[in-house]
Amino acid sequence: NAGVTQTPKFRVLKTGQSMTLLCAQDMNHEYMYWYRQDPGMGLRLIHYSVGEGTTAKGEVPDGYNVSRLKKQNFLLGLESAAPSQTSVYFCASSYSNRAHYGYTFGSGTRLTVV
Amino acid sequence: GENVEQHPSTLSVQEGDSAVIKCTYSDSASNYFPWYKQELGKRPQLIIDIRSNVGEKKDQRIAVTLNKTAKHFSLHITETQPEDSAVYFCAARGGYSTLTFGKGTMLLVSP
């Protein structure tokens, strides 16, 4: 039982390059989220999904796209990376059941855009 | 949308002292308030949470209090130890269990 797995763990991109971050969970969670963490800013929600085939915008969605083709996977894409997207990205998942609100976080992806 | 304010941004205490971190939230519909601890280079880990129908919750040296009327909640750590040193985040739950996080408090516990 791996929980939430993020790949890659580290990546350096040049401005204008594209990449996809993968989040996979094996807990049968309905909800999945992508956050970015910047120094002094806490964690800010980029996009989230409430089920297979659904996505929604969070607080800071510009410059990112997401897809959830399978329940266990949530992909975050950067089409044309910018230095402002240098950050640590965390994926999280949770049940939809009101009895279980807690998040399970992945280990994070440290992305540097030069 | 929800706005969560967290204070202080840094907190230094001596081992054995108590530490208190405070948060306020803006959306009166929020009904779940977790606290996360994040060590350097690691993922956030849930340490305690409270729901809006409860005023206080304890787990050994950690407690959380909630004042729904004032829309604020606090984390209390007693008998602090050096291993409590980390960044602590409060959060408030919105629609579809989305969490809005505070900006974090760096807690330093000196031996």
Short mmCIF file of N, CA and C in Angstrom, two decimals, chain B residues 10-105:
data_model
loop_
_atom_site.label_atom_id
_atom_site.label_comp_id
_atom_site.label_asym_id
_atom_site.label_seq_id
_atom_site.Cartn_x
_atom_site.Cartn_y
_atom_site.Cartn_z
N THR B 10 6.81 33.05 12.91
CA THR B 10 7.88 32.29 13.57
C THR B 10 7.65 32.33 15.07
N LEU B 11 8.05 31.27 15.75
CA LEU B 11 7.85 31.15 17.18
C LEU B 11 9.03 30.38 17.77
N SER B 12 9.73 31.01 18.68
CA SER B 12 10.87 30.37 19.34
C SER B 12 10.53 30.15 20.80
N VAL B 13 10.71 28.93 21.28
CA VAL B 13 10.45 28.61 22.68
C VAL B 13 11.58 27.75 23.22
N GLN B 14 11.65 27.70 24.54
CA GLN B 14 12.59 26.81 25.20
C GLN B 14 11.92 25.45 25.43
N GLU B 15 12.73 24.43 25.38
CA GLU B 15 12.22 23.08 25.63
C GLU B 15 11.45 23.05 26.94
N GLY B 16 10.26 22.44 26.89
CA GLY B 16 9.42 22.36 28.07
C GLY B 16 8.36 23.44 28.15
N ASP B 17 8.57 24.54 27.41
CA ASP B 17 7.55 25.59 27.36
C ASP B 17 6.37 25.16 26.51
N SER B 18 5.31 25.95 26.56
CA SER B 18 4.15 25.74 25.70
C SER B 18 4.23 26.64 24.47
N ALA B 19 3.60 26.21 23.40
CA ALA B 19 3.55 26.99 22.16
C ALA B 19 2.09 27.08 21.70
N VAL B 20 1.72 28.27 21.25
CA VAL B 20 0.36 28.47 20.76
C VAL B 20 0.42 29.13 19.39
N ILE B 21 -0.30 28.58 18.44
CA ILE B 21 -0.39 29.13 17.09
C ILE B 21 -1.87 29.40 16.82
N LYS B 22 -2.16 30.59 16.27
CA LYS B 22 -3.54 30.99 16.09
C LYS B 22 -3.89 31.18 14.62
N CYS B 23 -5.11 30.84 14.26
CA CYS B 23 -5.61 31.02 12.89
C CYS B 23 -7.01 31.58 12.92
N THR B 24 -7.31 32.40 11.92
CA THR B 24 -8.67 32.87 11.72
C THR B 24 -9.11 32.48 10.31
N TYR B 25 -10.40 32.31 10.12
CA TYR B 25 -10.93 31.96 8.82
C TYR B 25 -12.09 32.89 8.50
N SER B 26 -12.45 32.95 7.23
CA SER B 26 -13.46 33.93 6.81
C SER B 26 -14.82 33.32 6.47
N ASP B 27 -14.85 32.07 6.03
CA ASP B 27 -16.09 31.46 5.55
C ASP B 27 -16.80 30.73 6.70
N SER B 28 -17.92 31.25 7.12
CA SER B 28 -18.65 30.66 8.24
C SER B 28 -19.18 29.26 7.92
N ALA B 29 -19.17 28.87 6.63
CA ALA B 29 -19.63 27.53 6.25
C ALA B 29 -18.55 26.46 6.45
N SER B 30 -17.31 26.88 6.70
CA SER B 30 -16.24 25.90 6.92
C SER B 30 -16.56 25.06 8.15
N ASN B 31 -16.32 23.75 8.05
CA ASN B 31 -16.72 22.87 9.15
C ASN B 31 -15.64 21.89 9.59
N TYR B 32 -14.43 22.05 9.07
CA TYR B 32 -13.37 21.11 9.40
C TYR B 32 -12.05 21.86 9.37
N PHE B 33 -11.25 21.68 10.43
CA PHE B 33 -10.03 22.49 10.60
C PHE B 33 -8.88 21.58 11.01
N PRO B 34 -8.04 21.20 10.05
CA PRO B 34 -6.89 20.34 10.38
C PRO B 34 -5.64 21.17 10.62
N TRP B 35 -4.69 20.55 11.30
CA TRP B 35 -3.36 21.13 11.49
C TRP B 35 -2.34 20.13 10.94
N TYR B 36 -1.38 20.68 10.19
CA TYR B 36 -0.34 19.85 9.60
C TYR B 36 1.03 20.29 10.11
N LYS B 37 1.91 19.30 10.25
CA LYS B 37 3.30 19.55 10.62
C LYS B 37 4.16 19.16 9.43
N GLN B 38 5.08 20.04 9.07
CA GLN B 38 5.95 19.75 7.94
C GLN B 38 7.40 19.94 8.34
N GLU B 39 8.14 18.87 8.32
CA GLU B 39 9.58 18.94 8.58
C GLU B 39 10.29 19.26 7.27
N LEU B 40 11.49 19.76 7.40
CA LEU B 40 12.24 20.26 6.24
C LEU B 40 12.38 19.17 5.17
N GLY B 41 11.93 19.49 3.96
CA GLY B 41 12.06 18.57 2.85
C GLY B 41 11.05 17.43 2.83
N LYS B 42 10.10 17.46 3.77
CA LYS B 42 9.13 16.36 3.85
C LYS B 42 7.72 16.83 3.45
N ARG B 43 6.82 15.90 3.36
CA ARG B 43 5.43 16.24 3.06
C ARG B 43 4.71 16.68 4.33
N PRO B 44 3.65 17.46 4.22
CA PRO B 44 2.85 17.81 5.41
C PRO B 44 2.20 16.57 5.99
N GLN B 45 2.19 16.50 7.33
CA GLN B 45 1.58 15.36 8.02
C GLN B 45 0.51 15.89 8.94
N LEU B 46 -0.67 15.29 8.87
CA LEU B 46 -1.77 15.67 9.74
C LEU B 46 -1.44 15.32 11.19
N ILE B 47 -1.56 16.28 12.10
CA ILE B 47 -1.27 15.99 13.50
C ILE B 47 -2.53 16.02 14.37
N ILE B 48 -3.49 16.83 14.02
CA ILE B 48 -4.73 16.89 14.76
C ILE B 48 -5.75 17.65 13.92
N ASP B 49 -7.02 17.39 14.13
CA ASP B 49 -8.06 18.12 13.41
C ASP B 49 -9.27 18.29 14.32
N ILE B 50 -10.14 19.20 13.94
CA ILE B 50 -11.34 19.45 14.74
C ILE B 50 -12.48 19.79 13.79
N ARG B 51 -13.66 19.34 14.16
CA ARG B 51 -14.85 19.66 13.37
C ARG B 51 -15.65 20.75 14.06
N SER B 52 -16.52 21.37 13.30
CA SER B 52 -17.19 22.57 13.80
C SER B 52 -18.18 22.30 14.93
N ASN B 53 -18.53 21.04 15.17
CA ASN B 53 -19.47 20.73 16.25
C ASN B 53 -18.75 20.43 17.57
N VAL B 54 -17.43 20.67 17.59
CA VAL B 54 -16.62 20.39 18.77
C VAL B 54 -15.84 21.64 19.12
N GLY B 55 -15.69 21.95 20.42
CA GLY B 55 -14.98 23.15 20.81
C GLY B 55 -13.51 22.91 21.10
N GLU B 56 -13.17 21.68 21.49
CA GLU B 56 -11.78 21.40 21.85
C GLU B 56 -11.49 19.92 21.62
N LYS B 57 -10.26 19.63 21.26
CA LYS B 57 -9.84 18.25 21.07
C LYS B 57 -8.39 18.12 21.51
N LYS B 58 -8.10 17.03 22.21
CA LYS B 58 -6.74 16.82 22.73
C LYS B 58 -6.18 15.50 22.25
N ASP B 59 -4.87 15.48 22.06
CA ASP B 59 -4.17 14.25 21.75
C ASP B 59 -2.79 14.34 22.38
N GLN B 60 -2.65 13.82 23.56
CA GLN B 60 -1.41 13.84 24.34
C GLN B 60 -0.98 15.30 24.56
N ARG B 61 0.15 15.72 23.99
CA ARG B 61 0.64 17.08 24.27
C ARG B 61 0.05 18.13 23.34
N ILE B 62 -0.79 17.70 22.42
CA ILE B 62 -1.33 18.62 21.42
C ILE B 62 -2.83 18.80 21.64
N ALA B 63 -3.29 20.03 21.52
CA ALA B 63 -4.72 20.31 21.62
C ALA B 63 -5.09 21.37 20.61
N VAL B 64 -6.32 21.35 20.17
CA VAL B 64 -6.83 22.37 19.27
C VAL B 64 -8.15 22.89 19.85
N THR B 65 -8.33 24.20 19.79
CA THR B 65 -9.58 24.82 20.23
C THR B 65 -10.20 25.55 19.07
N LEU B 66 -11.51 25.63 19.06
CA LEU B 66 -12.25 26.28 17.98
C LEU B 66 -13.31 27.20 18.57
N ASN B 67 -13.33 28.42 18.10
CA ASN B 67 -14.38 29.38 18.45
C ASN B 67 -15.10 29.75 17.17
N LYS B 68 -16.25 29.12 16.94
CA LYS B 68 -16.98 29.34 15.70
C LYS B 68 -17.52 30.76 15.59
N THR B 69 -17.93 31.31 16.71
CA THR B 69 -18.51 32.67 16.68
C THR B 69 -17.47 33.67 16.21
N ALA B 70 -16.26 33.55 16.74
CA ALA B 70 -15.19 34.47 16.37
C ALA B 70 -14.45 34.01 15.12
N LYS B 71 -14.74 32.81 14.65
CA LYS B 71 -14.07 32.22 13.48
C LYS B 71 -12.56 32.17 13.68
N HIS B 72 -12.15 31.61 14.81
CA HIS B 72 -10.73 31.37 14.98
C HIS B 72 -10.50 30.06 15.70
N PHE B 73 -9.35 29.46 15.44
CA PHE B 73 -8.96 28.21 16.05
C PHE B 73 -7.47 28.25 16.34
N SER B 74 -7.07 27.48 17.32
CA SER B 74 -5.68 27.56 17.81
C SER B 74 -5.12 26.17 18.07
N LEU B 75 -3.81 26.07 17.89
CA LEU B 75 -3.07 24.85 18.20
C LEU B 75 -2.24 25.12 19.45
N HIS B 76 -2.32 24.19 20.41
CA HIS B 76 -1.57 24.32 21.65
C HIS B 76 -0.67 23.10 21.78
N ILE B 77 0.62 23.34 21.96
CA ILE B 77 1.56 22.26 22.20
C ILE B 77 2.18 22.49 23.58
N THR B 78 2.02 21.53 24.46
CA THR B 78 2.59 21.64 25.80
C THR B 78 3.88 20.82 25.89
N GLU B 79 4.69 21.18 26.87
CA GLU B 79 5.95 20.46 27.13
C GLU B 79 6.73 20.23 25.83
N THR B 80 7.01 21.32 25.13
CA THR B 80 7.64 21.20 23.81
C THR B 80 9.00 20.50 23.90
N GLN B 81 9.32 19.81 22.80
CA GLN B 81 10.57 19.07 22.70
C GLN B 81 11.26 19.48 21.40
N PRO B 82 12.57 19.33 21.31
CA PRO B 82 13.28 19.74 20.08
C PRO B 82 12.69 19.11 18.82
N GLU B 83 12.17 17.90 18.93
CA GLU B 83 11.58 17.25 17.75
C GLU B 83 10.25 17.86 17.32
N ASP B 84 9.73 18.78 18.11
CA ASP B 84 8.54 19.52 17.69
C ASP B 84 8.90 20.64 16.71
N SER B 85 10.17 20.93 16.56
CA SER B 85 10.61 21.97 15.63
C SER B 85 10.22 21.59 14.21
N ALA B 86 9.47 22.47 13.56
CA ALA B 86 8.95 22.22 12.21
C ALA B 86 8.13 23.43 11.80
N VAL B 87 7.57 23.36 10.61
CA VAL B 87 6.60 24.36 10.18
C VAL B 87 5.20 23.77 10.36
N TYR B 88 4.33 24.53 10.97
CA TYR B 88 2.96 24.09 11.22
C TYR B 88 2.00 24.91 10.38
N PHE B 89 1.05 24.22 9.76
CA PHE B 89 0.04 24.87 8.93
C PHE B 89 -1.35 24.58 9.47
N CYS B 90 -2.17 25.61 9.54
CA CYS B 90 -3.58 25.39 9.80
C CYS B 90 -4.31 25.42 8.46
N ALA B 91 -5.52 24.91 8.44
CA ALA B 91 -6.31 24.89 7.21
C ALA B 91 -7.79 24.87 7.56
N ALA B 92 -8.59 25.30 6.60
CA ALA B 92 -10.04 25.26 6.74
C ALA B 92 -10.63 24.59 5.50
N ARG B 93 -11.64 23.77 5.74
CA ARG B 93 -12.23 23.00 4.64
C ARG B 93 -13.32 23.80 3.96
N GLY B 94 -13.27 23.76 2.60
CA GLY B 94 -14.31 24.37 1.78
C GLY B 94 -15.08 23.29 1.02
N GLY B 95 -15.67 23.69 -0.09
CA GLY B 95 -16.44 22.74 -0.89
C GLY B 95 -15.57 21.63 -1.46
N TYR B 96 -16.14 20.43 -1.61
CA TYR B 96 -15.43 19.26 -2.14
C TYR B 96 -14.15 18.98 -1.37
N SER B 97 -14.20 19.26 -0.09
CA SER B 97 -13.07 19.00 0.81
C SER B 97 -11.80 19.73 0.41
N THR B 98 -11.91 20.79 -0.40
CA THR B 98 -10.71 21.58 -0.67
C THR B 98 -10.28 22.27 0.61
N LEU B 99 -8.99 22.28 0.87
CA LEU B 99 -8.45 22.94 2.06
C LEU B 99 -7.76 24.23 1.65
N THR B 100 -8.05 25.29 2.40
CA THR B 100 -7.32 26.54 2.28
C THR B 100 -6.37 26.62 3.46
N PHE B 101 -5.09 26.80 3.18
CA PHE B 101 -4.06 26.76 4.21
C PHE B 101 -3.63 28.15 4.65
N GLY B 102 -3.25 28.27 5.90
CA GLY B 102 -2.54 29.45 6.35
C GLY B 102 -1.12 29.42 5.81
N LYS B 103 -0.37 30.52 6.04
CA LYS B 103 0.96 30.63 5.46
C LYS B 103 2.04 29.92 6.27
N GLY B 104 1.66 29.39 7.40
CA GLY B 104 2.60 28.58 8.17
C GLY B 104 3.27 29.31 9.31
N THR B 105 3.65 28.53 10.32
CA THR B 105 4.41 29.03 11.48
C THR B 105 5.63 28.14 11.66
#
